[in-house]
PDB file of C-alpha atoms in Angstrom:
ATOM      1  CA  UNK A 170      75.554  22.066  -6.879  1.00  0.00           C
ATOM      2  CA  UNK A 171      75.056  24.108  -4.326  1.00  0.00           C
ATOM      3  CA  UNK A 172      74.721  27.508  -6.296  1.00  0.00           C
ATOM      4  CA  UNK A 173      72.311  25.988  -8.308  1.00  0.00           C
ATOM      5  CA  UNK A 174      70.197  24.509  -5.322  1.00  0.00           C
ATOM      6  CA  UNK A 175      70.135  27.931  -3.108  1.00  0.00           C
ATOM      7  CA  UNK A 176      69.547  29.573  -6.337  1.00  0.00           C
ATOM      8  CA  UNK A 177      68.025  27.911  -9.207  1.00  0.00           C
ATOM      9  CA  UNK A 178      67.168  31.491 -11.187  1.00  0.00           C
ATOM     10  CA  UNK A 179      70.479  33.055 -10.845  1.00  0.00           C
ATOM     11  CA  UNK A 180      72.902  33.749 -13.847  1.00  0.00           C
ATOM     12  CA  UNK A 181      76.285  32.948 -13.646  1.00  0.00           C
ATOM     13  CA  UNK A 182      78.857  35.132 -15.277  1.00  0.00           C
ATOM     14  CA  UNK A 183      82.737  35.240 -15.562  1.00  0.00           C
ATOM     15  CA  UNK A 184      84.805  37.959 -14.521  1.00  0.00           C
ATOM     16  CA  UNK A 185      87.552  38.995 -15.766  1.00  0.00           C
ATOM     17  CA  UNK A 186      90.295  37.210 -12.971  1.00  0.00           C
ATOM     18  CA  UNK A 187      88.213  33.845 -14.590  1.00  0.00           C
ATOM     19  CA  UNK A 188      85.989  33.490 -10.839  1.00  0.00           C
ATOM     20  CA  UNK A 189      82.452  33.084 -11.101  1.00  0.00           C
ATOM     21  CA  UNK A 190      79.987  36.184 -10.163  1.00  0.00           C
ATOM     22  CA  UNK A 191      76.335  35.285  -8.905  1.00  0.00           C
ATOM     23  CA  UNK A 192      73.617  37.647  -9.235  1.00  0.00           C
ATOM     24  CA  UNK A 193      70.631  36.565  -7.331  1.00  0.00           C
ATOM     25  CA  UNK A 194      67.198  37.827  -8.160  1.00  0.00           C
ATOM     26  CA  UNK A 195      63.878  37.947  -6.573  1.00  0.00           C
ATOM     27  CA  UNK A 196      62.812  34.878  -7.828  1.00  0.00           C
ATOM     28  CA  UNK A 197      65.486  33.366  -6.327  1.00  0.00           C
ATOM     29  CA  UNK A 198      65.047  34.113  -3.141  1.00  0.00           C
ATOM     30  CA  UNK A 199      61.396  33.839  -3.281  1.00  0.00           C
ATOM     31  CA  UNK A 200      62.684  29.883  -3.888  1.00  0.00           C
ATOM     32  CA  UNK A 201      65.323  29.693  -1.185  1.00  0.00           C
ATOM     33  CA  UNK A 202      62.783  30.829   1.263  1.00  0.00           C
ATOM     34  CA  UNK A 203      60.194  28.720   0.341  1.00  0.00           C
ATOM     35  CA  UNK A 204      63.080  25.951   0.434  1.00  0.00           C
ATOM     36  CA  UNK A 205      63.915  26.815   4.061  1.00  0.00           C
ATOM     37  CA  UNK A 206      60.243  26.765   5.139  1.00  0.00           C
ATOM     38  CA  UNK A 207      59.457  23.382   2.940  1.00  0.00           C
ATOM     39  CA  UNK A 208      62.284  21.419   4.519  1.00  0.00           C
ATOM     40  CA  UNK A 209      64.123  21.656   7.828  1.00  0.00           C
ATOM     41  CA  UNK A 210      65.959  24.543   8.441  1.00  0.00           C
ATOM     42  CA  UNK A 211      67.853  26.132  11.680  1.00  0.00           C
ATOM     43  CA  UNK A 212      66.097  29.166  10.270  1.00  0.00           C
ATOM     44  CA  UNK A 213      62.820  28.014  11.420  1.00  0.00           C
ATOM     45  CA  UNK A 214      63.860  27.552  15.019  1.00  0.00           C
ATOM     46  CA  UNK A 215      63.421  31.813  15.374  1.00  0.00           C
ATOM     47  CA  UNK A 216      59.379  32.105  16.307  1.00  0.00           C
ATOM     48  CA  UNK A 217      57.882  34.561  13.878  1.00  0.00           C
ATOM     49  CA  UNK A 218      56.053  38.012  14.597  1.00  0.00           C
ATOM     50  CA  UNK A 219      52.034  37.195  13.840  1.00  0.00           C
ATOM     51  CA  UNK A 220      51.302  40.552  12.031  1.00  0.00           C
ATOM     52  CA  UNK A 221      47.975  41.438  12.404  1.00  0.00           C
ATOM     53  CA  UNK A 222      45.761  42.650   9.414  1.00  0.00           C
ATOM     54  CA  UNK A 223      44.344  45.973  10.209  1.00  0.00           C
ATOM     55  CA  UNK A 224      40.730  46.054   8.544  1.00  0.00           C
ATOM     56  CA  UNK A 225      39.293  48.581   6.719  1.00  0.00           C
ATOM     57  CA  UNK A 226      36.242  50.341   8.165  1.00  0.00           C
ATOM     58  CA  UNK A 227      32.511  49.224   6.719  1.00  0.00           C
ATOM     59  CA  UNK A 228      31.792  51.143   3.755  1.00  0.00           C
ATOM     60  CA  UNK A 229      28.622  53.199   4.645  1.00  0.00           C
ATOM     61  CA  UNK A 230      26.519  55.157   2.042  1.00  0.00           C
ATOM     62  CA  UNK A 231      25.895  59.128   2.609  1.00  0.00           C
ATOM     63  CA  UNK A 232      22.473  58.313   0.938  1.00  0.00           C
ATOM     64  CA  UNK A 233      19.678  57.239   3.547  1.00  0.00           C
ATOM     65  CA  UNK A 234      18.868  53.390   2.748  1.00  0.00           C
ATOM     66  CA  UNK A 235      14.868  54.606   2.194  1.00  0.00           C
ATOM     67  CA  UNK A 236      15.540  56.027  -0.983  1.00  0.00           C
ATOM     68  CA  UNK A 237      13.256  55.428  -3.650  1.00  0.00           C
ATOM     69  CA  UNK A 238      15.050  54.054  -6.691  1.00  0.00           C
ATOM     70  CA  UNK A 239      15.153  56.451  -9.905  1.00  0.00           C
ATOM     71  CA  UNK A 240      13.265  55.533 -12.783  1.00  0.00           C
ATOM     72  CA  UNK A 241      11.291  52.720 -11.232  1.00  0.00           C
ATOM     73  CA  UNK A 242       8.546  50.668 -12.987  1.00  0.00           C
ATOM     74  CA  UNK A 243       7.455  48.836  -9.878  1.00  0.00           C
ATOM     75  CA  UNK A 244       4.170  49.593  -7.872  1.00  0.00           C
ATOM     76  CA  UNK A 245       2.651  51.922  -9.967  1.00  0.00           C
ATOM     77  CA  UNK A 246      -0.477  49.985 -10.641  1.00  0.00           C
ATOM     78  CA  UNK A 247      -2.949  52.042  -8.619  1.00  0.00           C
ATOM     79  CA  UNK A 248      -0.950  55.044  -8.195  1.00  0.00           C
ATOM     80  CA  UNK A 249      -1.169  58.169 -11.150  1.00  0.00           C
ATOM     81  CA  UNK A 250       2.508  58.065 -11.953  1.00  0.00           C
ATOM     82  CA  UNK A 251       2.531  57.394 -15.538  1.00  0.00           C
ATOM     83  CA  UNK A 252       4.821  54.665 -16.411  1.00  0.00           C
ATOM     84  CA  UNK A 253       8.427  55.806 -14.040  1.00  0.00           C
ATOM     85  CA  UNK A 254       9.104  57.472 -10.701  1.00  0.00           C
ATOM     86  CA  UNK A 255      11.379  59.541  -9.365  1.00  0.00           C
ATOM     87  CA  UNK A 256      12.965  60.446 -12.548  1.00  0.00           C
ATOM     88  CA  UNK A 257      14.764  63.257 -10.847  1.00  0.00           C
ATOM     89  CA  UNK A 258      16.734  61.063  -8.634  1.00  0.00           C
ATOM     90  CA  UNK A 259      14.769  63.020  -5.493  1.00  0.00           C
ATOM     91  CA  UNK A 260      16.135  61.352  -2.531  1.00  0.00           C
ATOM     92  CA  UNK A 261      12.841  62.142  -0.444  1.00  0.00           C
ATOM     93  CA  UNK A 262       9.375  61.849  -3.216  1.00  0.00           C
ATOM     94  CA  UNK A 263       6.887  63.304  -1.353  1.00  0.00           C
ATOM     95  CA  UNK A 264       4.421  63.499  -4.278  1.00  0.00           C
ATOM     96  CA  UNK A 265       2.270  60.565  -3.172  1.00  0.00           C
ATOM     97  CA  UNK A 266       2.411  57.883  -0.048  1.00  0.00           C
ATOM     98  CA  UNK A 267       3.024  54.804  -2.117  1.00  0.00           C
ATOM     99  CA  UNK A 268       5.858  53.014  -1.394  1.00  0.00           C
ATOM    100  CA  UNK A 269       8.254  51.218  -4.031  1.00  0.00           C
ATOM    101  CA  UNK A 270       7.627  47.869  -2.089  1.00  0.00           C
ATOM    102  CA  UNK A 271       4.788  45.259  -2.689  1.00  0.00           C
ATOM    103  CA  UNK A 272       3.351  43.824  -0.033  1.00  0.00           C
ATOM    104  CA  UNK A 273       4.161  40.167  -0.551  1.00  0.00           C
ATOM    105  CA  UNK A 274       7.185  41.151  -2.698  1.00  0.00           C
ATOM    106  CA  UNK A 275      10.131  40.283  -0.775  1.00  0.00           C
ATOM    107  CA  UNK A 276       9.882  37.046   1.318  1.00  0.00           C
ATOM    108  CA  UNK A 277       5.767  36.145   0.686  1.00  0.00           C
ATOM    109  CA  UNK A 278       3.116  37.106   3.676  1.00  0.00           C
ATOM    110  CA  UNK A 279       3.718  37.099   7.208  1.00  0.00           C
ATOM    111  CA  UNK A 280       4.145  34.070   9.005  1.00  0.00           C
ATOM    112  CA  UNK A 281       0.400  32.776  10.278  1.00  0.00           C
ATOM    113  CA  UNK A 282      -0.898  34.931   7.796  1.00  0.00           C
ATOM    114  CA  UNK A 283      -2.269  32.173   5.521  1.00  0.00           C
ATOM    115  CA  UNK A 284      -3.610  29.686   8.217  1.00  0.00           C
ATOM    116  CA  UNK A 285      -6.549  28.711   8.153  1.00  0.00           C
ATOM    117  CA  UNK A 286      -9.377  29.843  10.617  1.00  0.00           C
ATOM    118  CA  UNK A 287     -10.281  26.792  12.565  1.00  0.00           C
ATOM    119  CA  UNK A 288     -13.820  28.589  12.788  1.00  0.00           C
ATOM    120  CA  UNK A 289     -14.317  29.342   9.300  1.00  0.00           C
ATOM    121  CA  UNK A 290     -15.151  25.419   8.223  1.00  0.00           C
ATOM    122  CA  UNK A 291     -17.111  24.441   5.440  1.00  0.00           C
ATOM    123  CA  UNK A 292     -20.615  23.798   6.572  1.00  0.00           C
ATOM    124  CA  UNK A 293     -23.511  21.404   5.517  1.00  0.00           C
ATOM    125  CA  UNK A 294     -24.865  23.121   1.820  1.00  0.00           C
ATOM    126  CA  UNK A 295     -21.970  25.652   1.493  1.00  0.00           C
ATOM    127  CA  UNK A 296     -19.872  23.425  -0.694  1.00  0.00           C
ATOM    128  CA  UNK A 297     -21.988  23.013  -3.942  1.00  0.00           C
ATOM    129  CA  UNK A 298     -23.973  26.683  -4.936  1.00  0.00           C
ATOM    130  CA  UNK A 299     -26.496  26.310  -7.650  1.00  0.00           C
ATOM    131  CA  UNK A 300     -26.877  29.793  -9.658  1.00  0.00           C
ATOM    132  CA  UNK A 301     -30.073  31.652 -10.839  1.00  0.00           C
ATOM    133  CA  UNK A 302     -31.655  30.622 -14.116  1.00  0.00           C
ATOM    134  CA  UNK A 303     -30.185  33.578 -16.745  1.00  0.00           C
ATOM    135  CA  UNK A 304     -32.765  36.053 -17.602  1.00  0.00           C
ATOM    136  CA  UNK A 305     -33.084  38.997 -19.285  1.00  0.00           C
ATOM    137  CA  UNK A 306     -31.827  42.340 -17.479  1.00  0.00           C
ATOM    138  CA  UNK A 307     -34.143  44.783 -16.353  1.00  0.00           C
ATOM    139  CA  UNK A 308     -33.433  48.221 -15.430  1.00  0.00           C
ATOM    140  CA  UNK A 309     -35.725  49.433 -12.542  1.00  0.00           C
ATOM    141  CA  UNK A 310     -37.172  52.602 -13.733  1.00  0.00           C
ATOM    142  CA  UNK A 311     -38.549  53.771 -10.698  1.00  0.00           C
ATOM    143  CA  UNK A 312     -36.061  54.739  -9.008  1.00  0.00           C
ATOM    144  CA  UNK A 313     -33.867  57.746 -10.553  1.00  0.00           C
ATOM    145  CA  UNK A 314     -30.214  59.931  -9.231  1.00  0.00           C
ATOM    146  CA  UNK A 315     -31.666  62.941  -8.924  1.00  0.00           C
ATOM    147  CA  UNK A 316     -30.850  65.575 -11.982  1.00  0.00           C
ATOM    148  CA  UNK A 317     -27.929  67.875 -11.593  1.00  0.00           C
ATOM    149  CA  UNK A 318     -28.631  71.425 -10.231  1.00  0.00           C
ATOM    150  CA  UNK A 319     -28.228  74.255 -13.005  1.00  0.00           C
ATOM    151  CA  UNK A 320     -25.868  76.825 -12.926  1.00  0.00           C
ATOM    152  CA  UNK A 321     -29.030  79.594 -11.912  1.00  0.00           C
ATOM    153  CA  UNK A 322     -29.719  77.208  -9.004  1.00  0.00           C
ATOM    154  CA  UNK A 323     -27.841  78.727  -5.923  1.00  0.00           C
ATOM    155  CA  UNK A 324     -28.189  76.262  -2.552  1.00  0.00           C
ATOM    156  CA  UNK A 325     -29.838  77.844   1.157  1.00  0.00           C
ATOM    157  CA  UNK A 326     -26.957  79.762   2.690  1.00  0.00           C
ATOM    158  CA  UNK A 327     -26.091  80.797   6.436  1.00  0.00           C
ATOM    159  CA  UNK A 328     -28.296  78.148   7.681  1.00  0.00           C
ATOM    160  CA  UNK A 329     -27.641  77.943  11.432  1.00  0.00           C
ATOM    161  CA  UNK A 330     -29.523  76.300  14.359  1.00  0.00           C
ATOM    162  CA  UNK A 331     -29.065  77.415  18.004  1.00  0.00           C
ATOM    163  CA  UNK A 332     -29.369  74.133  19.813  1.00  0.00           C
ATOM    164  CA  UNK A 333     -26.821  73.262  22.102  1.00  0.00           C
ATOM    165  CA  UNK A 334     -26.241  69.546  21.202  1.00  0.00           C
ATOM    166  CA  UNK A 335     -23.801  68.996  24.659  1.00  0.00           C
ATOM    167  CA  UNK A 336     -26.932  70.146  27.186  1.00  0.00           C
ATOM    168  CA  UNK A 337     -29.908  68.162  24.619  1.00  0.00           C
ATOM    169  CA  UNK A 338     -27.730  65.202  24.928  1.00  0.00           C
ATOM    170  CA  UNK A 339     -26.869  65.609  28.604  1.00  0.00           C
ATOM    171  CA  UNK A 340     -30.687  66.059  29.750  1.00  0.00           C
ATOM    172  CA  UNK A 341     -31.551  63.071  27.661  1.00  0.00           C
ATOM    173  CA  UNK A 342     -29.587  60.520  29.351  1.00  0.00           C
ATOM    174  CA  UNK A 343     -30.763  62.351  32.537  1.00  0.00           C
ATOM    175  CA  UNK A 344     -34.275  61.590  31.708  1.00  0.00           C
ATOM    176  CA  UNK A 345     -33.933  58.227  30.176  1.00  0.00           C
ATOM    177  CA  UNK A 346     -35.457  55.273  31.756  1.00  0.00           C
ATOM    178  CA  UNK A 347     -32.933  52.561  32.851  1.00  0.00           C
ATOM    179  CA  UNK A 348     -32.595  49.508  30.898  1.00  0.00           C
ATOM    180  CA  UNK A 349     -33.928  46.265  31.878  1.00  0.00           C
ATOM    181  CA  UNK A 350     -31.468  43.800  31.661  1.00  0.00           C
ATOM    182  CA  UNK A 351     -32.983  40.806  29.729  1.00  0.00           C
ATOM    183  CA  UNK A 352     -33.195  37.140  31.546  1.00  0.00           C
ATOM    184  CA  UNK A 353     -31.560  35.034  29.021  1.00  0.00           C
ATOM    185  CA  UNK A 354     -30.827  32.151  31.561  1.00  0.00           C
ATOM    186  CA  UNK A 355     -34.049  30.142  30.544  1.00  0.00           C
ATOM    187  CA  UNK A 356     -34.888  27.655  33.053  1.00  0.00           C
ATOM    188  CA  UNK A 357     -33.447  24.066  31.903  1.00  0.00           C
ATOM    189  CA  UNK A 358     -36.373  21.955  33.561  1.00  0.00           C
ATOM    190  CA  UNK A 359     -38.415  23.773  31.156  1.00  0.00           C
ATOM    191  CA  UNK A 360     -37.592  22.833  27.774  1.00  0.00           C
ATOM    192  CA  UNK A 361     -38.909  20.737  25.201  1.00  0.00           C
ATOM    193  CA  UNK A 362     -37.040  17.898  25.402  1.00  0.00           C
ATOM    194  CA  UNK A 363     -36.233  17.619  29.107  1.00  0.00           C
ATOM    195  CA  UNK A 364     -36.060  13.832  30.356  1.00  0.00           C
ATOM    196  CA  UNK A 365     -36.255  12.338  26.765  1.00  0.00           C
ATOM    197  CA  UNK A 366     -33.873   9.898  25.136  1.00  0.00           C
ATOM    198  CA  UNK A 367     -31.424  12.036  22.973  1.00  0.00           C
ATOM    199  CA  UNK A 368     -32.206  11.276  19.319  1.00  0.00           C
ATOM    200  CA  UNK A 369     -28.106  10.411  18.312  1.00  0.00           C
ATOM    201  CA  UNK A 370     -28.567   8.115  21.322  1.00  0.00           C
ATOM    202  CA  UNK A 371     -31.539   6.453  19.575  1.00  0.00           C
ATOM    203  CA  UNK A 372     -29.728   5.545  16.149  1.00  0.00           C
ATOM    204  CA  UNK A 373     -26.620   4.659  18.172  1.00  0.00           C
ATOM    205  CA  UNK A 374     -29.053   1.979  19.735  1.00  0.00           C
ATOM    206  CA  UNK A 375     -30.789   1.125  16.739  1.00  0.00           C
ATOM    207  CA  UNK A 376     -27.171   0.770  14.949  1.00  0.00           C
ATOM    208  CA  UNK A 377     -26.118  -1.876  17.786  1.00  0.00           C
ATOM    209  CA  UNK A 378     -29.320  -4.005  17.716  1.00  0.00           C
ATOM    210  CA  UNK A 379     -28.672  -4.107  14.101  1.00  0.00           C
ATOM    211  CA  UNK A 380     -25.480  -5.520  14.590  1.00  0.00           C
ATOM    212  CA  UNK A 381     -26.392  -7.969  16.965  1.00  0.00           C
ATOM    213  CA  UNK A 382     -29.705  -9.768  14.978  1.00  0.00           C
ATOM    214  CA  UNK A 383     -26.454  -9.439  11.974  1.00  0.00           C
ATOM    215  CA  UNK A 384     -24.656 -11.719  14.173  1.00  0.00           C
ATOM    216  CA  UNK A 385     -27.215 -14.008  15.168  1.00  0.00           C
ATOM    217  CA  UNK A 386     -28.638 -14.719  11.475  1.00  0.00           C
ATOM    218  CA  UNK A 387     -25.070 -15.494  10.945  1.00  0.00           C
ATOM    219  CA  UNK A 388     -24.733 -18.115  13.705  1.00  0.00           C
ATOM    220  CA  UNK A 389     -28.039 -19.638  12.315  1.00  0.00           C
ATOM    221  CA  UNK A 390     -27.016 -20.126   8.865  1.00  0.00           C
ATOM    222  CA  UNK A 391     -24.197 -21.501  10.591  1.00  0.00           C
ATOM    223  CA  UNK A 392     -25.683 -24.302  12.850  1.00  0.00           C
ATOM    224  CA  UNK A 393     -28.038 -24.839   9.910  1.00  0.00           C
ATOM    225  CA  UNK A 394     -25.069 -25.795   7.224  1.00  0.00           C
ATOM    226  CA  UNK A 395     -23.305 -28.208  10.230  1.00  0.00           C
ATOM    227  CA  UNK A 396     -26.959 -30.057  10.297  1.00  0.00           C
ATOM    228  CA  UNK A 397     -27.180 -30.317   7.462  1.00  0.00           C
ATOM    229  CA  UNK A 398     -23.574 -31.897   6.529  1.00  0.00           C
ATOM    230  CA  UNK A 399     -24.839 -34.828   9.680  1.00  0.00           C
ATOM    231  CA  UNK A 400     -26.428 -37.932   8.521  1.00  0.00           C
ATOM    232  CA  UNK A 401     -26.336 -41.519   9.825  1.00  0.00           C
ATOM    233  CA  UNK A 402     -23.400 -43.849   9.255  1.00  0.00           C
ATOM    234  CA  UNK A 403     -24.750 -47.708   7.900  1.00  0.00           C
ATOM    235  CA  UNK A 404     -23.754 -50.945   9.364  1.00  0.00           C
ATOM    236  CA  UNK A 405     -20.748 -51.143   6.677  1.00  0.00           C
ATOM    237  CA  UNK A 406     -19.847 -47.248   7.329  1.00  0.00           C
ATOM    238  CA  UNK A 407     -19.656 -48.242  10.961  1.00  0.00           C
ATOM    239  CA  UNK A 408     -18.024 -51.525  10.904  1.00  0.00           C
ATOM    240  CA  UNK A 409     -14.974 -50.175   8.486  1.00  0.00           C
ATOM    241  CA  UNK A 410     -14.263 -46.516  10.642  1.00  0.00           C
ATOM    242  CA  UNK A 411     -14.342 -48.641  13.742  1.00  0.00           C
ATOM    243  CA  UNK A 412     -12.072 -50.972  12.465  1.00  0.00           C
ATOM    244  CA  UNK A 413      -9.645 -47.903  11.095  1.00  0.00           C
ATOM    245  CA  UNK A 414      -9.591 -46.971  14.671  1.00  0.00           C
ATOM    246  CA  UNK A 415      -8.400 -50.177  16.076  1.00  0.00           C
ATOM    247  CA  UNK A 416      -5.641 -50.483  13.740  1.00  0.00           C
ATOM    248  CA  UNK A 417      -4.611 -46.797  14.421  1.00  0.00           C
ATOM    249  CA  UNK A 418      -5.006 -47.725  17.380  1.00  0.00           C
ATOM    250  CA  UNK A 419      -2.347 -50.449  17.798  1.00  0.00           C
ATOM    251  CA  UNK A 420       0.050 -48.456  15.938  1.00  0.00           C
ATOM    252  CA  UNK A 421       0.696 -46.018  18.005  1.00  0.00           C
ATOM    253  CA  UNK A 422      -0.017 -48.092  20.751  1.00  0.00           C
ATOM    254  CA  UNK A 423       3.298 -49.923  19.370  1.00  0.00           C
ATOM    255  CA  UNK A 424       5.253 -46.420  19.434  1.00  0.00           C
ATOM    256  CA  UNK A 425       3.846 -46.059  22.784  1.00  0.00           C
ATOM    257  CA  UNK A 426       5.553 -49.289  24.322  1.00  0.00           C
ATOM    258  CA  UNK A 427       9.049 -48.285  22.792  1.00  0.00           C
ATOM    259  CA  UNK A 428       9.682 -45.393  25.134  1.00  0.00           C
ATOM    260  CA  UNK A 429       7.523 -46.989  28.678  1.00  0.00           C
ATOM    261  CA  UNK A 430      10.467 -49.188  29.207  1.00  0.00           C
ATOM    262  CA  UNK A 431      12.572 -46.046  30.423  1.00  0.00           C
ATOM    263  CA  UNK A 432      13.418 -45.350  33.933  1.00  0.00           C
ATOM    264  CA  UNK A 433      14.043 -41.778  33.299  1.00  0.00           C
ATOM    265  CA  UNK A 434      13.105 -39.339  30.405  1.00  0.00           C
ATOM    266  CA  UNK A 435      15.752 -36.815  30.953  1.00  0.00           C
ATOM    267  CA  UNK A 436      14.803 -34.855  27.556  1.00  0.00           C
ATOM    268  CA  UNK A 437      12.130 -32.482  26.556  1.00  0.00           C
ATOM    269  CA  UNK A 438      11.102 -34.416  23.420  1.00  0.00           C
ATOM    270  CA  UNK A 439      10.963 -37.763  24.791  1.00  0.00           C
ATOM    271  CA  UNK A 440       8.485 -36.020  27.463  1.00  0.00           C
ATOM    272  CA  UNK A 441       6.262 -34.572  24.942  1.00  0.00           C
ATOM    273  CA  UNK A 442       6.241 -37.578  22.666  1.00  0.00           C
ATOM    274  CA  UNK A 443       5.299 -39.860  25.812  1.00  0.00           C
ATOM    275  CA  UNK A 444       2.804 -36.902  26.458  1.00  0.00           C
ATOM    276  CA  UNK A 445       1.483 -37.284  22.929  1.00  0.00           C
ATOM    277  CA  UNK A 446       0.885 -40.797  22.280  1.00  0.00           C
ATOM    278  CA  UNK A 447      -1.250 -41.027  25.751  1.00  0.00           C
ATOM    279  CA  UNK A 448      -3.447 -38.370  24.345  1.00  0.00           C
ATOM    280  CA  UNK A 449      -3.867 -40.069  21.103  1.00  0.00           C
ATOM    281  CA  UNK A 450      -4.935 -42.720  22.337  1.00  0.00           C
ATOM    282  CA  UNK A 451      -7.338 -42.042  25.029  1.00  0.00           C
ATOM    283  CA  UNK A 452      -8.975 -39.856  22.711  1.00  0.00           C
ATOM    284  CA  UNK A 453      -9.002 -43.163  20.165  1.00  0.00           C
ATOM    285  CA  UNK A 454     -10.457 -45.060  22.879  1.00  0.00           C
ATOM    286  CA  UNK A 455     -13.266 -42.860  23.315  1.00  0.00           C
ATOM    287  CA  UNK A 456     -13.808 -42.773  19.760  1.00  0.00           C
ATOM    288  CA  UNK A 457     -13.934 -46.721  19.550  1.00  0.00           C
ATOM    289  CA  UNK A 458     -16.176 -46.641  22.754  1.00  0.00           C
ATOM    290  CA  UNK A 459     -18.612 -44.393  21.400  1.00  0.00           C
ATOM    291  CA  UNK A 460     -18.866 -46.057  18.099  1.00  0.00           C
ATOM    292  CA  UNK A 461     -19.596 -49.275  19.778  1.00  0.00           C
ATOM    293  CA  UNK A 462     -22.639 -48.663  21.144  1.00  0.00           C
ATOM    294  CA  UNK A 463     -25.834 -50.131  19.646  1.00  0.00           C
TER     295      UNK A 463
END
């Protein structure tokens, strides 16, 4: 059992005396010390050495990173390569400044490029542009290039003037009257409008008035609906509310008397009934008084 636990891979063969021989192999002690890590083991016990991992040094190219890449299609829009560059793999093309790299190509514009000017608004009569009526094109004749000169035609030569432009423009500003510096700070007691009523200040007023007549049409039609909805009560309209009012009256006048013969209203809601019912019914006695007058 134990042969077989210490090593599981090993083969077992019998010599000649009839003793077993066991051959271990790597597996099997690949196992065992897995085993002895796995479980607990006196072998453990012995701290191990940390080996450190020595790293390789970063791989650097020979070839400068600015290389233009060899048979490239990209960015030759505006420039006269004809379909590739750098087909010979030329680590430095000097035949034309363009570089390989759009402008927005990589990671988009530069930040704050795109934002917008907070002085470039859209103003009053910018927004909608109404174009020309169509018409027929026509070419101004008068004015003409002028024709190109003939191969007999030989220009002026060894024109030269003698002025000396450093001394003409020297005694110029010499003799040059100063410059009067313009007054722009106009005099504010002067203008136009000085002392008047701003005209925003004039439709702000004229907005508020509006508002207020608004308001009082409103409260007319009001007070003229609640006169309208009053009329006179008849002897028979008077006699039967009146009588309503008595009865509702001695109701609650009848709650009323259930509670007054407490000494002591030690809750909140036997206050506020108490409260209530003497409310009720002074405001039914004024009610009653009111409607008995003749």
């Amino acid at each position: 059992f134990r042969n077989k636990l210490f090593y599981p891979n090993s083969h077992q063969k019998k010599s000649s005396r009839g003793k077993q021989k066991i051959t271990t192999t790597s597996s099997a002690k690949e196992n065992q010390k897995m085993y002895y890590e796995e479980e607990e083991s006196i072998y453990n016990l012995i701290p191990k050495e940390s080996v450190a991992v020595k790293k390789s040094a970063m791989y650097r190219s020979k070839h400068p990173p600015t290389t233009k890449p060899t048979g490239s299609t990209f960015c030759l829009g505006t420039t006269s390569v004809p379909g590739c560059a750098n087909l010979n793999g030329e680590i430095l093309d000097g035949r034309n400044a363009h570089t390989n790299k759009a402008n927005t190509g990589t990671f988009g514009t530069v930040k704050g490029a795109v934002k917008k000017d907070p002085h470039r608004f859209t103003k009053r009569g910018t927004g909608t542009m109404k174009l020309e009526e169509p018409k027929k094109f026509a070419r101004d004749r008068s004015f003409k290039k002028p024709a190109v000169p003939k191969k007999d035609e030989k220009p002026i030569m060894n024109l030269v003037t003698t002025k000396n432009f450093v001394t003409a423009n020297a005694v110029e500003n010499i003799l040059a009257a100063p410059k009067v510096k313009e007054n722009r700070d106009s005099d504010p007691l002067q203008k136009k409008d000085y002392g008047q009523v701003p005209k925003y200040l004039k439709n702000i007023r004229k907005e508020i008035d509006d508002e207020y007549e608004l308001v009082r049409e409103i409260q007319r039609q009001e007070d003229e609906e609640m006169n309208r909805q009053r009329y006179l009560l008849s002897e028979e309209e008077r006699a039967a509310l009146l009588e309503g009012l008595k009865k509702k009256w001695e109701v609650i006048h009848k709650e009323y008397q259930g509670i007054t013969h407490l000494s002591q209203l030690d809750t909140l809601g036997l206050k506020r009934k108490k409260e209530g019912y003497e409310k009720s019914l002074a405001q039914i006695e004024k009610d009653i008084e009111k409607l008995s007058k003749q």
